[in-house]
Amino acid sequence: MECNGCEFHSELYYDSEYQIWLRREHDDSLTVGMTDISQTIAGKILHVRVRRPGTVREPGKPVATIESGKWAGPIPNFIHCVIVEGNIEVLENPVLLNSDPYNAWIARVEASAGVDAALDTFLTGDAAHEGYCRRAREEDIHCQRKVR
């Protein structure tokens, strides 16, 4: 599925601004990634830094930071969690977030209050798709996943 050329995956969980996505793993950890909208706005990603495994992150405290040609800042975090790991492939080749934002995840975390409670605050399915498309249209965002 897509909107304005921005790739969307209905099985994932999204924050209300469609900056990040979360995927529930079989071990009940959560994988965190950037949306196609976010990578497009950021531009070519040059550097990614993930907090050390075992680091506790409260809502509002980022799990990672990125630098691009246009912007440097946090990967937002909306849940109380513990960092499990960073994606070594992305740390070594950050532009993967531009070329394949839904396979090039950033970090894995464990939700402190449990995965179900954490995911309750995120959007998924049709509701997420509607909001994602609305943002892409209203802000005239046309995603590009090629390496720039």
Coordinates of C-alpha atoms in Angstrom, one line a residue:
M1 CA 0.0 0.0 0.0
E2 CA 1.1 3.5 -0.6
C3 CA 0.1 7.2 -0.5
N4 CA 1.8 9.9 -2.6
G5 CA 4.5 7.3 -3.3
C6 CA 5.0 6.7 0.4
E7 CA 5.1 3.1 1.3
F8 CA 2.7 1.9 4.1
H9 CA 2.5 -1.4 6.0
S10 CA -0.9 -2.0 7.6
E11 CA 0.4 -4.7 10.0
L12 CA 2.8 -2.2 11.7
Y13 CA 2.0 0.2 14.5
Y14 CA 2.5 4.0 14.0
D15 CA 2.7 7.0 16.2
S16 CA 0.1 9.7 15.6
E17 CA 2.5 11.8 13.5
Y18 CA 3.7 8.8 11.4
Q19 CA 7.4 9.4 12.3
I20 CA 8.1 5.8 13.5
W21 CA 6.8 2.3 13.1
L22 CA 6.8 -0.5 15.6
R23 CA 6.6 -4.3 14.9
R24 CA 5.9 -6.9 17.6
E25 CA 8.4 -9.7 17.5
H26 CA 7.8 -13.4 18.5
D27 CA 9.7 -12.8 21.7
D28 CA 7.5 -9.8 22.5
S29 CA 10.3 -7.3 21.9
L30 CA 9.4 -4.4 19.6
T31 CA 11.4 -3.4 16.5
V32 CA 11.5 0.4 15.9
G33 CA 12.0 1.9 12.5
M34 CA 11.5 5.2 10.6
T35 CA 8.5 5.6 8.3
D36 CA 8.9 6.4 4.6
I37 CA 7.5 9.8 5.3
S38 CA 10.2 10.4 7.9
Q39 CA 13.1 9.2 5.8
T40 CA 11.9 11.4 2.9
I41 CA 11.7 14.5 5.1
A42 CA 15.1 13.8 6.6
G43 CA 16.9 13.4 3.3
K44 CA 20.0 11.2 2.9
I45 CA 20.8 9.7 6.3
L46 CA 24.5 10.0 7.1
H47 CA 24.8 8.7 10.6
V48 CA 22.7 6.7 13.2
R49 CA 23.5 6.3 16.8
V50 CA 21.5 3.9 19.0
R51 CA 21.6 4.0 22.8
R52 CA 23.6 1.1 24.4
P53 CA 21.8 -2.2 25.1
G54 CA 20.4 -2.2 28.6
T55 CA 19.7 1.5 28.6
V56 CA 16.3 2.4 30.0
R57 CA 14.4 5.0 28.0
E58 CA 11.4 6.9 29.2
P59 CA 8.7 8.3 26.9
G60 CA 10.2 11.4 25.3
K61 CA 13.8 10.2 25.6
P62 CA 14.9 8.9 22.2
V63 CA 16.1 5.4 21.5
A64 CA 18.4 6.7 18.7
T65 CA 19.5 9.8 16.9
I66 CA 20.1 10.4 13.2
E67 CA 22.0 12.9 11.1
S68 CA 21.2 13.7 7.6
G69 CA 22.2 16.3 5.1
K70 CA 19.2 18.4 6.2
W71 CA 18.6 17.5 9.8
A72 CA 20.0 16.0 13.0
G73 CA 17.7 14.8 15.8
P74 CA 16.1 12.1 17.8
I75 CA 14.1 9.0 16.7
P76 CA 11.1 9.7 18.9
N77 CA 10.2 7.3 21.7
F78 CA 6.7 7.1 23.1
I79 CA 7.0 4.2 25.6
H80 CA 9.0 3.3 28.7
C81 CA 11.4 0.7 27.4
V82 CA 14.9 -0.9 27.5
I83 CA 17.2 -1.0 24.5
V84 CA 17.9 -4.6 23.4
E85 CA 20.0 -3.9 20.4
G86 CA 20.7 -1.6 17.5
N87 CA 20.7 -2.8 13.9
I88 CA 24.4 -3.3 13.0
E89 CA 23.6 -3.1 9.3
V90 CA 22.0 0.3 9.6
L91 CA 24.7 1.6 12.0
E92 CA 27.3 0.7 9.4
N93 CA 25.2 1.8 6.4
P94 CA 22.6 4.4 7.5
V95 CA 21.4 5.1 3.9
L96 CA 19.6 1.8 4.2
L97 CA 16.9 3.8 6.1
N98 CA 16.4 5.8 2.9
S99 CA 16.3 2.9 0.4
D100 CA 14.3 0.4 2.4
P101 CA 12.7 2.0 5.5
Y102 CA 10.5 -1.0 6.5
N103 CA 13.3 -3.6 6.4
A104 CA 16.1 -1.4 7.7
W105 CA 15.0 -1.2 11.3
I106 CA 16.8 1.0 13.8
A107 CA 16.6 -0.7 17.2
R108 CA 14.8 -3.5 19.2
V109 CA 13.4 -2.6 22.6
E110 CA 11.5 -4.3 25.4
A111 CA 8.4 -2.4 26.7
S112 CA 8.7 -2.1 30.5
A113 CA 4.9 -2.3 31.0
G114 CA 4.5 -5.1 28.5
V115 CA 4.0 -5.1 24.7
D116 CA 0.2 -4.9 24.7
A117 CA 0.1 -1.9 26.9
A118 CA 2.8 -0.2 24.8
L119 CA 1.0 -0.8 21.5
D120 CA -2.3 0.5 22.8
T121 CA -1.1 4.1 22.2
F122 CA -0.2 3.4 18.5
L123 CA -2.3 3.3 15.4
T124 CA -2.5 0.3 13.1
G125 CA -4.5 -1.1 10.2
D126 CA -7.1 1.1 8.4
A127 CA -7.0 3.9 11.0
A128 CA -3.2 4.2 10.6
H129 CA -3.5 4.1 6.8
E130 CA -6.0 6.9 6.7
G131 CA -3.9 9.2 9.0
Y132 CA -0.7 8.3 7.1
C133 CA -2.3 9.2 3.7
R134 CA -3.8 12.4 5.2
R135 CA -0.4 13.6 6.3
A136 CA 1.3 12.8 3.0
R137 CA -1.4 14.6 1.1
E138 CA -1.8 17.6 3.4
E139 CA 2.0 18.2 3.6
D140 CA 2.5 17.3 -0.1
I141 CA 5.1 14.7 0.8
H142 CA 6.1 12.5 -2.1
C143 CA 8.4 9.7 -0.9
Q144 CA 11.5 8.6 -2.7
R145 CA 13.2 5.4 -1.5
K146 CA 16.2 5.6 -3.9
V147 CA 19.7 6.3 -2.6
R148 CA 20.3 10.0 -3.0

